[in-house]
Short mmCIF file of C-alpha atoms in Angstrom, two decimals:
data_model
loop_
_atom_site.label_atom_id
_atom_site.label_comp_id
_atom_site.label_asym_id
_atom_site.label_seq_id
_atom_site.Cartn_x
_atom_site.Cartn_y
_atom_site.Cartn_z
CA UNK A 833 -93.72 0.91 -30.08
CA UNK A 834 -94.11 1.96 -26.46
CA UNK A 835 -91.20 -0.31 -25.57
CA UNK A 836 -89.04 1.42 -28.19
CA UNK A 837 -89.93 4.83 -26.82
CA UNK A 838 -89.11 3.70 -23.29
CA UNK A 839 -85.84 2.25 -24.53
CA UNK A 840 -84.99 5.51 -26.29
CA UNK A 841 -85.71 7.45 -23.10
CA UNK A 842 -83.58 5.08 -21.05
CA UNK A 843 -80.51 5.63 -23.23
CA UNK A 844 -81.13 9.36 -23.59
CA UNK A 845 -79.18 11.92 -21.62
CA UNK A 846 -82.31 12.99 -19.73
CA UNK A 847 -82.47 9.63 -18.00
CA UNK A 848 -78.80 9.69 -17.01
CA UNK A 849 -78.34 13.32 -16.07
CA UNK A 850 -77.19 14.10 -12.52
CA UNK A 851 -76.58 17.28 -10.51
CA UNK A 852 -72.86 16.85 -11.14
CA UNK A 853 -73.45 16.84 -14.90
CA UNK A 854 -75.57 19.97 -14.64
CA UNK A 855 -72.92 21.66 -12.49
CA UNK A 856 -70.19 20.91 -15.02
CA UNK A 857 -72.35 22.06 -17.93
CA UNK A 858 -72.86 25.38 -16.13
CA UNK A 859 -69.10 25.63 -15.53
CA UNK A 860 -68.41 24.96 -19.21
CA UNK A 861 -70.90 27.74 -20.01
CA UNK A 862 -69.03 30.14 -17.70
CA UNK A 863 -65.72 29.24 -19.34
CA UNK A 864 -67.25 29.79 -22.80
CA UNK A 865 -68.51 33.17 -21.61
CA UNK A 866 -65.02 34.11 -20.36
CA UNK A 867 -63.52 33.05 -23.69
CA UNK A 868 -66.07 34.68 -26.01
CA UNK A 869 -67.36 37.73 -24.13
CA UNK A 870 -64.33 38.58 -21.96
CA UNK A 871 -61.73 37.32 -24.47
CA UNK A 872 -59.72 35.44 -21.80
CA UNK A 873 -57.27 33.44 -23.94
CA UNK A 874 -60.13 32.48 -26.32
CA UNK A 875 -57.92 30.35 -28.58
CA UNK A 876 -57.31 28.07 -25.62
CA UNK A 877 -60.28 28.50 -23.31
CA UNK A 878 -62.93 28.01 -25.99
CA UNK A 879 -61.83 24.49 -27.01
CA UNK A 880 -61.20 23.64 -23.32
CA UNK A 881 -64.70 24.75 -22.35
CA UNK A 882 -66.25 22.84 -25.24
CA UNK A 883 -64.28 19.77 -24.19
CA UNK A 884 -65.76 20.14 -20.68
CA UNK A 885 -69.20 20.54 -22.26
CA UNK A 886 -68.88 17.46 -24.51
CA UNK A 887 -67.42 15.11 -21.93
CA UNK A 888 -70.05 16.03 -19.33
CA UNK A 889 -73.04 15.43 -21.57
CA UNK A 890 -74.53 12.27 -20.06
CA UNK A 891 -74.57 9.03 -22.01
CA UNK A 892 -72.46 10.12 -25.00
CA UNK A 893 -69.61 7.70 -24.28
CA UNK A 894 -67.15 10.15 -25.84
CA UNK A 895 -64.56 9.44 -23.14
CA UNK A 896 -65.18 5.69 -23.00
CA UNK A 897 -62.24 3.48 -23.81
CA UNK A 898 -62.40 0.65 -26.36
CA UNK A 899 -63.85 -2.72 -25.42
CA UNK A 900 -63.37 -6.13 -27.01
CA UNK A 901 -66.13 -5.52 -29.57
CA UNK A 902 -66.39 -1.73 -29.70
CA UNK A 903 -64.08 1.18 -30.45
CA UNK A 904 -63.70 3.96 -27.89
CA UNK A 905 -65.19 7.46 -27.98
CA UNK A 906 -63.55 10.23 -29.98
CA UNK A 907 -62.47 12.24 -26.94
CA UNK A 908 -60.85 9.15 -25.47
CA UNK A 909 -58.49 8.94 -28.43
CA UNK A 910 -57.89 12.69 -28.48
CA UNK A 911 -57.08 12.54 -24.77
CA UNK A 912 -54.51 9.81 -25.41
CA UNK A 913 -52.29 12.49 -26.97
CA UNK A 914 -52.49 14.38 -23.68
CA UNK A 915 -52.06 11.32 -21.48
CA UNK A 916 -49.00 10.21 -23.39
CA UNK A 917 -47.64 13.80 -23.21
CA UNK A 918 -47.35 14.07 -27.00
CA UNK A 919 -49.18 17.35 -27.62
CA UNK A 920 -47.24 19.74 -25.31
CA UNK A 921 -43.83 19.06 -26.94
CA UNK A 922 -45.46 19.50 -30.37
CA UNK A 923 -46.88 22.85 -29.22
CA UNK A 924 -43.32 23.75 -28.19
CA UNK A 925 -42.16 22.93 -31.72
CA UNK A 926 -44.59 25.55 -33.03
CA UNK A 927 -43.62 28.07 -30.33
CA UNK A 928 -39.95 27.60 -31.26
CA UNK A 929 -40.77 28.31 -34.90
CA UNK A 930 -42.56 31.50 -33.86
CA UNK A 931 -39.97 32.79 -31.38
CA UNK A 932 -37.15 35.18 -32.09
CA UNK A 933 -34.38 34.54 -29.54
CA UNK A 934 -32.21 37.42 -30.84
CA UNK A 935 -32.88 39.73 -27.85
CA UNK A 936 -31.74 36.96 -25.51
CA UNK A 937 -28.65 36.17 -27.59
CA UNK A 938 -27.75 39.87 -27.66
CA UNK A 939 -28.22 40.19 -23.89
CA UNK A 940 -27.35 36.82 -22.32
CA UNK A 941 -27.37 38.12 -18.73
CA UNK A 942 -31.18 38.34 -18.95
CA UNK A 943 -31.17 34.55 -18.95
CA UNK A 944 -30.75 34.87 -15.17
CA UNK A 945 -34.01 36.83 -14.97
CA UNK A 946 -35.72 33.88 -16.65
CA UNK A 947 -34.23 31.68 -13.93
CA UNK A 948 -35.22 34.00 -11.06
CA UNK A 949 -38.82 34.04 -12.25
CA UNK A 950 -39.02 30.29 -11.66
CA UNK A 951 -38.56 30.83 -7.93
CA UNK A 952 -42.34 30.93 -7.47
CA UNK A 953 -42.56 27.35 -8.74
CA UNK A 954 -40.31 25.99 -6.03
CA UNK A 955 -41.63 28.11 -3.15
CA UNK A 956 -45.15 27.06 -4.10
CA UNK A 957 -44.04 23.46 -4.22
CA UNK A 958 -42.90 23.86 -0.64
CA UNK A 959 -46.16 25.60 0.35
CA UNK A 960 -48.32 22.99 -1.38
CA UNK A 961 -46.45 20.18 0.40
CA UNK A 962 -47.20 21.87 3.73
CA UNK A 963 -50.88 22.18 2.76
CA UNK A 964 -51.23 18.42 2.42
CA UNK A 965 -50.70 17.89 -1.31
CA UNK A 966 -48.49 14.92 -1.99
CA UNK A 967 -45.16 15.70 -3.71
CA UNK A 968 -46.42 14.87 -7.20
CA UNK A 969 -49.54 17.01 -6.80
CA UNK A 970 -47.50 19.82 -5.25
CA UNK A 971 -45.04 19.77 -8.17
CA UNK A 972 -47.84 19.80 -10.75
CA UNK A 973 -49.61 22.68 -8.99
CA UNK A 974 -46.44 24.70 -8.50
CA UNK A 975 -45.56 24.66 -12.21
CA UNK A 976 -48.44 27.15 -12.75
CA UNK A 977 -45.91 29.74 -11.49
CA UNK A 978 -43.93 29.23 -14.68
CA UNK A 979 -46.88 30.74 -16.59
CA UNK A 980 -46.48 28.26 -19.39
CA UNK A 981 -49.55 26.25 -20.35
CA UNK A 982 -47.95 23.40 -22.35
CA UNK A 983 -45.27 22.94 -19.66
CA UNK A 984 -47.94 22.80 -16.94
CA UNK A 985 -49.90 20.21 -18.93
CA UNK A 986 -46.77 18.20 -19.72
CA UNK A 987 -45.67 18.00 -16.09
CA UNK A 988 -49.17 17.34 -14.74
CA UNK A 989 -49.75 14.42 -17.13
CA UNK A 990 -46.58 12.87 -15.72
CA UNK A 991 -47.01 13.68 -12.04
CA UNK A 992 -50.72 14.09 -11.26
CA UNK A 993 -52.95 13.36 -14.29
CA UNK A 994 -56.09 13.50 -12.13
CA UNK A 995 -55.45 17.24 -11.59
CA UNK A 996 -54.92 18.01 -15.27
CA UNK A 997 -58.17 19.93 -15.87
CA UNK A 998 -57.95 22.35 -12.91
CA UNK A 999 -54.22 22.97 -13.35
CA UNK A 1000 -54.51 23.65 -17.10
CA UNK A 1001 -57.45 25.99 -16.60
CA UNK A 1002 -55.81 27.82 -13.67
CA UNK A 1003 -52.57 28.19 -15.67
CA UNK A 1004 -54.28 29.63 -18.73
CA UNK A 1005 -56.53 31.95 -16.74
CA UNK A 1006 -53.53 33.36 -14.86
CA UNK A 1007 -51.63 33.77 -18.15
CA UNK A 1008 -54.60 35.73 -19.50
CA UNK A 1009 -54.58 37.82 -16.32
CA UNK A 1010 -50.89 38.80 -16.60
CA UNK A 1011 -51.73 42.45 -17.45
CA UNK A 1012 -53.83 42.61 -14.27
CA UNK A 1013 -51.73 40.55 -11.83
CA UNK A 1014 -48.25 41.87 -12.65
CA UNK A 1015 -48.53 45.70 -12.62
CA UNK A 1016 -49.33 46.11 -8.90
CA UNK A 1017 -46.46 43.76 -7.95
CA UNK A 1018 -44.02 45.56 -10.26
CA UNK A 1019 -45.10 48.99 -9.02
CA UNK A 1020 -44.82 47.91 -5.39
CA UNK A 1021 -41.24 46.73 -5.88
CA UNK A 1022 -39.85 49.51 -8.11
CA UNK A 1023 -39.57 53.29 -7.93
CA UNK A 1024 -40.78 55.70 -10.63
CA UNK A 1025 -37.12 56.48 -11.43
CA UNK A 1026 -36.31 52.78 -11.93
CA UNK A 1027 -39.36 52.23 -14.16
CA UNK A 1028 -38.34 55.18 -16.33
CA UNK A 1029 -34.88 53.77 -17.11
CA UNK A 1030 -34.25 53.67 -20.85
CA UNK A 1031 -32.08 50.78 -22.02
CA UNK A 1032 -29.43 50.85 -24.74
CA UNK A 1033 -30.33 49.48 -28.14
CA UNK A 1034 -29.49 45.79 -28.53
CA UNK A 1035 -26.62 44.75 -30.78
CA UNK A 1036 -27.45 43.00 -34.05
CA UNK A 1037 -27.20 39.20 -33.90
CA UNK A 1038 -25.62 37.31 -36.78
CA UNK A 1039 -27.29 34.37 -38.51
CA UNK A 1040 -24.53 32.02 -37.33
CA UNK A 1041 -25.23 32.94 -33.69
CA UNK A 1042 -28.93 32.30 -34.21
CA UNK A 1043 -28.17 28.87 -35.66
CA UNK A 1044 -25.75 27.92 -32.88
CA UNK A 1045 -28.19 29.00 -30.16
CA UNK A 1046 -30.76 26.14 -30.43
CA UNK A 1047 -28.00 23.54 -30.75
CA UNK A 1048 -26.13 24.91 -27.73
CA UNK A 1049 -29.25 25.13 -25.55
CA UNK A 1050 -30.38 21.60 -26.42
CA UNK A 1051 -26.91 20.22 -25.76
CA UNK A 1052 -26.49 21.88 -22.36
CA UNK A 1053 -30.03 21.20 -21.14
CA UNK A 1054 -29.91 17.66 -22.49
CA UNK A 1055 -26.66 16.91 -20.69
CA UNK A 1056 -27.64 18.42 -17.33
CA UNK A 1057 -31.41 17.68 -17.19
CA UNK A 1058 -32.24 14.95 -19.72
CA UNK A 1059 -35.89 15.00 -18.55
CA UNK A 1060 -36.27 18.58 -19.81
CA UNK A 1061 -35.06 17.83 -23.30
CA UNK A 1062 -38.47 16.66 -24.53
CA UNK A 1063 -39.81 20.20 -24.25
CA UNK A 1064 -36.59 22.16 -24.78
CA UNK A 1065 -35.52 19.94 -27.69
CA UNK A 1066 -38.79 20.47 -29.53
CA UNK A 1067 -38.67 24.21 -28.80
CA UNK A 1068 -35.18 24.41 -30.22
CA UNK A 1069 -36.00 22.25 -33.24
CA UNK A 1070 -38.81 24.66 -34.12
CA UNK A 1071 -36.40 27.56 -33.72
CA UNK A 1072 -33.74 25.89 -35.85
CA UNK A 1073 -36.31 25.40 -38.63
CA UNK A 1074 -36.94 29.14 -38.43
CA UNK A 1075 -33.39 30.48 -38.27
CA UNK A 1076 -31.62 28.01 -40.56
CA UNK A 1077 -33.21 29.70 -43.57
CA UNK A 1078 -33.38 26.42 -45.50
CA UNK A 1079 -36.68 25.07 -44.14
CA UNK A 1080 -38.97 28.04 -44.57
CA UNK A 1081 -41.97 25.88 -45.50
CA UNK A 1082 -41.57 23.68 -42.43
CA UNK A 1083 -41.10 26.69 -40.16
CA UNK A 1084 -44.19 28.39 -41.59
CA UNK A 1085 -46.27 25.25 -41.13
CA UNK A 1086 -45.00 24.65 -37.58
CA UNK A 1087 -45.67 28.26 -36.60
CA UNK A 1088 -49.17 28.39 -38.07
CA UNK A 1089 -51.31 25.45 -39.20
CA UNK A 1090 -49.50 22.79 -37.16
CA UNK A 1091 -49.58 24.61 -33.82
CA UNK A 1092 -53.23 25.54 -34.34
CA UNK A 1093 -54.25 21.93 -35.02
CA UNK A 1094 -52.35 20.65 -31.99
CA UNK A 1095 -53.81 23.44 -29.83
CA UNK A 1096 -57.36 22.37 -30.67
CA UNK A 1097 -56.57 18.71 -29.89
CA UNK A 1098 -54.68 19.54 -26.68
CA UNK A 1099 -57.30 21.89 -25.30
CA UNK A 1100 -60.19 19.61 -26.23
CA UNK A 1101 -58.39 16.74 -24.51
CA UNK A 1102 -57.69 18.81 -21.39
CA UNK A 1103 -61.32 19.97 -21.20
CA UNK A 1104 -62.56 16.41 -21.66
CA UNK A 1105 -60.72 15.35 -18.51
CA UNK A 1106 -62.42 18.01 -16.42
CA UNK A 1107 -64.91 16.08 -14.32
CA UNK A 1108 -67.18 17.06 -11.45
CA UNK A 1109 -65.31 15.01 -8.84
CA UNK A 1110 -62.18 17.07 -9.53
CA UNK A 1111 -63.85 20.45 -9.73
CA UNK A 1112 -65.84 20.07 -6.53
CA UNK A 1113 -62.84 18.87 -4.56
CA UNK A 1114 -61.09 21.17 -2.03
CA UNK A 1115 -57.88 20.66 -3.95
CA UNK A 1116 -59.26 22.71 -6.82
CA UNK A 1117 -59.53 25.75 -4.52
CA UNK A 1118 -56.01 24.97 -3.28
CA UNK A 1119 -54.74 24.87 -6.88
CA UNK A 1120 -56.34 28.22 -7.70
CA UNK A 1121 -54.88 29.89 -4.58
CA UNK A 1122 -51.44 28.27 -4.88
CA UNK A 1123 -51.30 28.99 -8.61
CA UNK A 1124 -51.88 32.68 -7.98
CA UNK A 1125 -49.25 32.66 -5.21
CA UNK A 1126 -46.75 30.93 -7.52
CA UNK A 1127 -47.39 33.47 -10.24
CA UNK A 1128 -47.04 36.44 -7.89
CA UNK A 1129 -43.82 35.13 -6.30
CA UNK A 1130 -42.31 34.42 -9.75
CA UNK A 1131 -43.07 37.98 -10.86
CA UNK A 1132 -41.68 39.43 -7.64
CA UNK A 1133 -38.43 37.43 -7.70
CA UNK A 1134 -37.89 38.35 -11.35
CA UNK A 1135 -38.25 42.04 -10.48
CA UNK A 1136 -36.00 41.70 -7.41
CA UNK A 1137 -33.19 40.19 -9.48
CA UNK A 1138 -33.86 42.95 -12.03
CA UNK A 1139 -33.28 45.49 -9.24
CA UNK A 1140 -30.00 43.82 -8.34
CA UNK A 1141 -28.91 43.95 -12.00
CA UNK A 1142 -29.99 47.61 -12.12
CA UNK A 1143 -27.65 48.38 -9.22
CA UNK A 1144 -24.77 46.27 -10.57
CA UNK A 1145 -25.05 47.76 -14.06
CA UNK A 1146 -25.02 51.31 -12.73
CA UNK A 1147 -28.64 51.94 -13.67
CA UNK A 1148 -28.43 50.63 -17.24
CA UNK A 1149 -30.96 47.82 -16.79
CA UNK A 1150 -34.61 48.58 -16.15
CA UNK A 1151 -35.56 46.28 -13.25
CA UNK A 1152 -39.08 45.84 -14.57
CA UNK A 1153 -37.88 43.52 -17.33
CA UNK A 1154 -37.43 40.91 -14.59
CA UNK A 1155 -41.23 40.60 -14.43
CA UNK A 1156 -41.14 39.30 -18.01
CA UNK A 1157 -39.10 36.31 -16.78
CA UNK A 1158 -42.35 34.39 -16.40
CA UNK A 1159 -42.86 32.69 -19.70
CA UNK A 1160 -46.21 34.17 -20.73
CA UNK A 1161 -44.96 35.19 -24.18
CA UNK A 1162 -45.49 37.96 -25.22
CA UNK A 1163 -48.06 39.15 -22.66
CA UNK A 1164 -45.52 39.69 -19.86
CA UNK A 1165 -43.16 41.63 -22.17
CA UNK A 1166 -46.05 43.79 -23.39
CA UNK A 1167 -47.05 44.51 -19.78
CA UNK A 1168 -43.50 45.69 -19.04
CA UNK A 1169 -43.52 47.86 -22.18
CA UNK A 1170 -46.79 49.46 -21.08
CA UNK A 1171 -45.51 50.13 -17.55
CA UNK A 1172 -42.29 51.59 -18.98
CA UNK A 1173 -44.22 53.99 -21.18
CA UNK A 1174 -46.40 55.05 -18.26
CA UNK A 1175 -43.23 56.11 -16.42
CA UNK A 1176 -41.55 57.61 -19.49
CA UNK A 1177 -43.46 57.95 -22.78
CA UNK A 1178 -40.20 57.64 -24.77
CA UNK A 1179 -39.34 54.33 -23.14
CA UNK A 1180 -39.46 51.31 -25.45
CA UNK A 1181 -38.72 48.19 -23.41
CA UNK A 1182 -40.50 45.56 -25.50
CA UNK A 1183 -37.43 44.01 -27.13
CA UNK A 1184 -35.46 44.18 -23.87
CA UNK A 1185 -38.32 42.47 -22.03
CA UNK A 1186 -38.61 39.81 -24.73
CA UNK A 1187 -35.15 38.55 -23.71
CA UNK A 1188 -36.13 37.39 -20.18
CA UNK A 1189 -39.54 36.43 -21.54
CA UNK A 1190 -38.12 33.82 -23.93
CA UNK A 1191 -35.55 32.86 -21.27
CA UNK A 1192 -38.58 32.15 -19.06
CA UNK A 1193 -39.87 29.63 -21.60
CA UNK A 1194 -36.57 27.77 -21.37
CA UNK A 1195 -36.49 28.27 -17.57
CA UNK A 1196 -39.95 26.85 -16.96
CA UNK A 1197 -39.20 23.85 -19.18
CA UNK A 1198 -35.98 23.26 -17.22
CA UNK A 1199 -37.89 23.62 -13.93
CA UNK A 1200 -40.43 21.06 -15.19
CA UNK A 1201 -37.57 18.72 -16.09
CA UNK A 1202 -36.03 19.15 -12.63
CA UNK A 1203 -39.37 18.40 -10.91
CA UNK A 1204 -39.88 15.40 -13.18
CA UNK A 1205 -36.39 14.12 -12.36
CA UNK A 1206 -36.89 14.54 -8.62
CA UNK A 1207 -40.54 13.48 -8.31
CA UNK A 1208 -41.39 11.38 -11.36
CA UNK B 414 -41.53 15.33 4.62
CA UNK B 415 -40.75 18.96 5.48
CA UNK B 416 -37.04 18.38 5.06
CA UNK B 417 -37.54 16.53 1.78
CA UNK B 418 -39.70 19.34 0.33
CA UNK B 419 -37.14 21.94 1.45
CA UNK B 420 -34.43 19.85 -0.17
CA UNK B 421 -36.36 19.67 -3.47
CA UNK B 422 -37.02 23.42 -3.34
CA UNK B 423 -33.34 24.29 -2.94
CA UNK B 424 -32.01 21.69 -5.36
CA UNK B 425 -34.63 22.62 -7.94
CA UNK B 426 -33.92 26.33 -7.82
CA UNK B 427 -30.19 25.70 -7.75
CA UNK B 428 -30.31 23.52 -10.85
CA UNK B 429 -32.46 26.04 -12.75
CA UNK B 430 -29.95 28.80 -11.95
CA UNK B 431 -27.05 26.51 -12.82
CA UNK B 432 -28.45 25.58 -16.24
CA UNK B 433 -29.58 29.08 -17.21
CA UNK B 434 -26.46 30.69 -15.74
CA UNK B 435 -24.25 28.31 -17.71
CA UNK B 436 -26.23 29.07 -20.85
CA UNK B 437 -25.84 32.82 -20.21
CA UNK B 438 -22.09 32.37 -19.83
CA UNK B 439 -21.79 30.27 -22.99
CA UNK B 440 -23.94 32.75 -24.92
CA UNK B 441 -21.67 35.57 -23.76
CA UNK B 442 -18.60 33.62 -24.95
CA UNK B 443 -20.37 32.75 -28.21
CA UNK B 444 -21.24 36.42 -28.70
CA UNK B 445 -17.62 37.53 -28.21
CA UNK B 446 -16.38 34.79 -30.52
CA UNK B 447 -18.76 35.64 -33.35
CA UNK B 448 -18.25 39.38 -33.01
CA UNK B 449 -14.48 38.90 -33.20
CA UNK B 450 -14.90 36.51 -36.14
CA UNK B 451 -17.06 39.07 -37.96
CA UNK B 452 -14.46 41.78 -37.43
CA UNK B 453 -11.68 39.51 -38.69
CA UNK B 454 -13.82 38.49 -41.66
CA UNK B 455 -14.46 42.13 -42.55
CA UNK B 456 -10.77 42.95 -42.17
CA UNK B 457 -9.89 39.95 -44.36
CA UNK B 458 -12.25 41.12 -47.09
CA UNK B 459 -10.05 44.13 -47.89
CA UNK B 460 -9.71 45.47 -44.36
CA UNK B 461 -12.87 47.10 -43.09
CA UNK B 462 -10.78 49.87 -41.48
CA UNK B 463 -8.84 50.58 -44.64
CA UNK B 464 -12.03 50.67 -46.67
CA UNK B 465 -14.24 52.46 -44.18
CA UNK B 466 -11.85 55.33 -43.44
CA UNK B 467 -11.43 56.52 -47.05
CA UNK B 468 -15.18 56.06 -47.67
CA UNK B 469 -16.03 58.14 -44.65
CA UNK B 470 -13.47 60.78 -45.73
CA UNK B 471 -14.96 60.75 -49.17
CA UNK B 472 -18.42 61.21 -47.66
CA UNK B 473 -17.04 63.99 -45.51
CA UNK B 474 -15.56 65.71 -48.59
CA UNK B 475 -18.83 65.26 -50.45
CA UNK B 476 -20.76 66.64 -47.47
CA UNK B 477 -18.45 69.66 -47.42
CA UNK B 478 -19.14 70.24 -51.12
CA UNK B 479 -22.92 69.97 -50.55
CA UNK B 480 -22.77 72.37 -47.60
CA UNK B 481 -20.69 74.80 -49.62
CA UNK B 482 -23.15 74.60 -52.55
CA UNK B 483 -26.14 75.20 -50.25
CA UNK B 484 -24.36 78.10 -48.53
CA UNK B 485 -23.53 79.64 -51.90
CA UNK B 486 -27.12 79.24 -53.07
CA UNK B 487 -28.45 80.90 -49.90
CA UNK B 488 -25.94 83.72 -50.20
CA UNK B 489 -26.91 84.22 -53.85
CA UNK B 490 -30.59 84.26 -52.92
CA UNK B 491 -30.00 86.78 -50.11
CA UNK B 492 -27.89 88.99 -52.42
CA UNK B 493 -30.66 88.88 -55.04
CA UNK B 494 -33.23 89.88 -52.40
CA UNK B 495 -30.99 92.75 -51.28
CA UNK B 496 -30.68 93.93 -54.89
CA UNK B 497 -34.49 93.87 -55.27
CA UNK B 498 -34.86 95.96 -52.09
CA UNK B 499 -32.31 98.52 -53.33
CA UNK B 500 -34.16 98.85 -56.64
#
């Protein structure tokens, strides 16, 4: 009996626990606190934090791969969907089914704002390379500037899978912090008069235009950057299901139940990969700092191009909508709307800001495809 | 390494602008095409201009009648009030 008790103790977590495990369990607790009490992207951060919690419990074998006579742990199989980069494109399918691209179709010039807001990705890539990150790690870190979680995860699994946990967490925390990070940058770069600019109402977009849009985008992106078509193609398929009007059931499922299921699996898988050796590495600090820099530069360059368009249009375009070029949908557009109303209570910029916002989703996916083509 | 990272930075940003700029241009052309097509379609369905002008005139005539009726009612009311005062 004593031998059985000793055996039980030996295989228990108490016997295998280390300071690293304890450290990661505390970190998972902090992340759970941020998700539940501070409501920082709870839909994403809560399953991530629980994934960190589960995979760092000693002796569970949840992340162990299969052996000749034993199947692997549950998290191992869930993580396979992340490792093989299956979940992020499926998330994009759901996002496409949820997204209305009409503001962008009605105002195509705002597509350029979505491009300008990717500048932070490439400047940060350059900065990260100088800081000693190798090219693959620099590319994966820089994509945080696109403010798109699935894109960041997709690119990181291809370029630097060992950095997946920190990059995913940094990306989602910065996305949650959009309403705090962006306003000071926007205010520093624009005048009160510019922020108060009211924009003309957008023209109505016909159903035929909405149907042509996903096909056109997939065709052009697929021909120029084939590596980006995994994300963009899924995004546009989801959108086609929505706008075609003949697949309502599929569009509803993709935009609701499907995306929620994949989100749980993706976030759990990302959290499961978050190990002590990654978190306590100097690169994690570098990722946090560089991610913030990428985000700030992307916001600033979006606003600067917005200012140029304001001048060229004779004051018809509110330069603040450039800040929504980062693809944090719809947080960035809502932030612009709020800032617009602070400057002029009658100013309703939400739909105008949604145009560069959805362009940013396409832009960040294209940027990821470019980095994958050049570095993969 | 410095040169290579600079090269990737410039190429990357250039390609992003190229793709999104091209899309913006094609969307602009698509927009013009569909707007023109819609106008032609409306004109073909009995000429939107021919239909819309008489309808708007008709509305205008109807509006005039309504305004005239309201004016008459107000004048009648005011006249009635005047009569009451005189009594």
